[in-house]
């Protein structure tokens, strides 16, 4: 079994910063792409940032220049550094990873349970 656990969410004032972390554990053979998504109240889940197995990052336009995604391969961890936060960044943030597990050696899509980020104006 593979688990993803996020941490680092919380309440911050506009203009502030937060760093989200997501640790992948369990029967992990390898991890390919990883990403962060968010879902605001009344809205659909949207992609925020992704990072390839080679470390190439991508960002949605609304966070470009403010957020930075990174990963520590040795720790099976992906991070999202969020700077210059805005009230519209308020959402539940979810970690996602494409993981090859040791039992099947097949790649599957796994998600964390989410961490709440609230940005006050």
Coordinates of C-alpha atoms in Angstrom, one line a residue:
X1 CA 0.0 0.0 0.0
X2 CA 1.1 3.5 -0.8
X3 CA 0.3 6.5 1.3
X4 CA 0.7 10.3 0.7
X5 CA 0.6 12.6 3.7
X6 CA 0.6 16.3 3.4
X7 CA 1.6 18.9 6.0
X8 CA 2.3 22.6 6.3
X9 CA -1.1 24.1 5.7
X10 CA -2.6 26.8 7.9
X11 CA -3.8 30.3 8.3
X12 CA -1.7 33.1 6.9
X13 CA -2.2 36.8 6.1
X14 CA -2.2 38.0 2.5
X15 CA 1.4 38.5 1.4
X16 CA 2.7 35.8 3.7
X17 CA 4.3 32.4 2.9
X18 CA 3.7 28.8 3.6
X19 CA 5.6 25.6 2.7
X20 CA 3.6 22.4 2.0
X21 CA 5.3 19.0 2.2
X22 CA 4.1 15.7 1.0
X23 CA 5.7 12.4 2.0
X24 CA 5.1 9.2 0.0
X25 CA 5.5 6.0 2.0
X26 CA 4.7 2.4 1.9
X27 CA 5.4 -0.1 -0.9
X28 CA 7.2 2.4 -3.2
X29 CA 9.4 1.0 -5.9
X30 CA 9.7 4.3 -7.7
X31 CA 8.0 7.7 -8.1
X32 CA 7.5 9.4 -11.4
X33 CA 5.7 12.7 -11.8
X34 CA 4.4 14.5 -8.7
X35 CA 2.1 17.4 -8.3
X36 CA 0.0 19.7 -6.2
X37 CA -3.7 20.4 -6.8
X38 CA -6.2 22.6 -4.9
X39 CA -9.9 22.9 -4.5
X40 CA -11.5 26.0 -3.3
X41 CA -15.1 26.0 -1.9
X42 CA -17.6 25.7 -4.6
X43 CA -15.0 25.1 -7.3
X44 CA -13.5 22.2 -9.1
X45 CA -10.1 20.8 -8.2
X46 CA -7.4 22.4 -10.3
X47 CA -3.7 21.7 -10.9
X48 CA -1.3 24.1 -9.2
X49 CA 2.1 22.8 -10.0
X50 CA 3.8 19.6 -11.2
X51 CA 7.3 18.2 -11.3
X52 CA 8.6 15.5 -13.5
X53 CA 10.8 12.6 -12.5
X54 CA 13.7 14.6 -14.0
X55 CA 12.8 17.7 -11.9
X56 CA 11.2 19.9 -14.5
X57 CA 8.5 22.1 -12.9
X58 CA 5.3 23.4 -14.4
X59 CA 2.9 25.9 -12.9
X60 CA -0.6 27.2 -13.5
X61 CA -0.6 30.8 -14.6
X62 CA -2.1 32.1 -11.4
X63 CA 0.8 31.0 -9.3
X64 CA 3.7 31.4 -11.7
X65 CA 6.4 33.4 -10.0
X66 CA 4.9 33.0 -6.5
X67 CA 5.0 29.3 -5.9
X68 CA 7.9 26.9 -6.3
X69 CA 7.6 23.1 -6.5
X70 CA 10.5 20.9 -5.6
X71 CA 11.2 17.3 -4.7
X72 CA 13.7 15.3 -2.6
X73 CA 14.0 12.0 -4.3
X74 CA 15.9 10.4 -1.4
X75 CA 13.1 11.4 1.0
X76 CA 10.2 10.6 -1.4
X77 CA 9.0 14.1 -0.7
X78 CA 7.5 16.9 -2.7
X79 CA 7.3 20.5 -1.5
X80 CA 5.3 23.5 -2.5
X81 CA 6.8 26.9 -1.4
X82 CA 4.1 29.4 -1.6
X83 CA 5.0 33.1 -1.4
X84 CA 3.0 36.3 -1.8
X85 CA -0.1 34.5 -0.9
X86 CA -3.5 36.0 -1.9
X87 CA -7.0 35.3 -0.5
X88 CA -7.8 33.6 -3.8
X89 CA -5.2 31.0 -2.9
X90 CA -7.5 29.7 -0.1
X91 CA -8.2 26.1 -0.8
X92 CA -7.6 22.5 0.3
X93 CA -4.3 21.5 -1.3
X94 CA -3.8 17.9 -2.4
X95 CA -0.6 16.1 -3.2
X96 CA -0.6 13.7 -6.1
X97 CA 2.0 11.2 -7.3
X98 CA 2.5 8.6 -10.0
X99 CA 4.0 5.7 -8.0
X100 CA 5.2 2.3 -9.1
X101 CA 4.6 0.0 -6.1
X102 CA 6.7 -3.0 -5.2
X103 CA 4.0 -5.6 -5.3
X104 CA 2.7 -5.1 -8.9
X105 CA 5.5 -3.0 -10.5
X106 CA 2.6 -1.1 -12.1
X107 CA 2.3 2.7 -12.0
X108 CA -0.8 4.1 -10.3
X109 CA -2.1 7.5 -9.4
X110 CA -2.1 8.2 -5.7
X111 CA -3.5 11.2 -3.7
X112 CA -3.1 12.6 -0.2
X113 CA -6.0 13.6 2.0
X114 CA -5.4 17.3 1.6
X115 CA -4.2 20.2 3.8
X116 CA -6.2 23.4 4.3
X117 CA -4.7 26.7 3.4
X118 CA -6.5 29.9 4.4
X119 CA -5.3 33.3 3.3
X120 CA -6.9 36.2 5.1
X121 CA -7.1 39.7 3.6

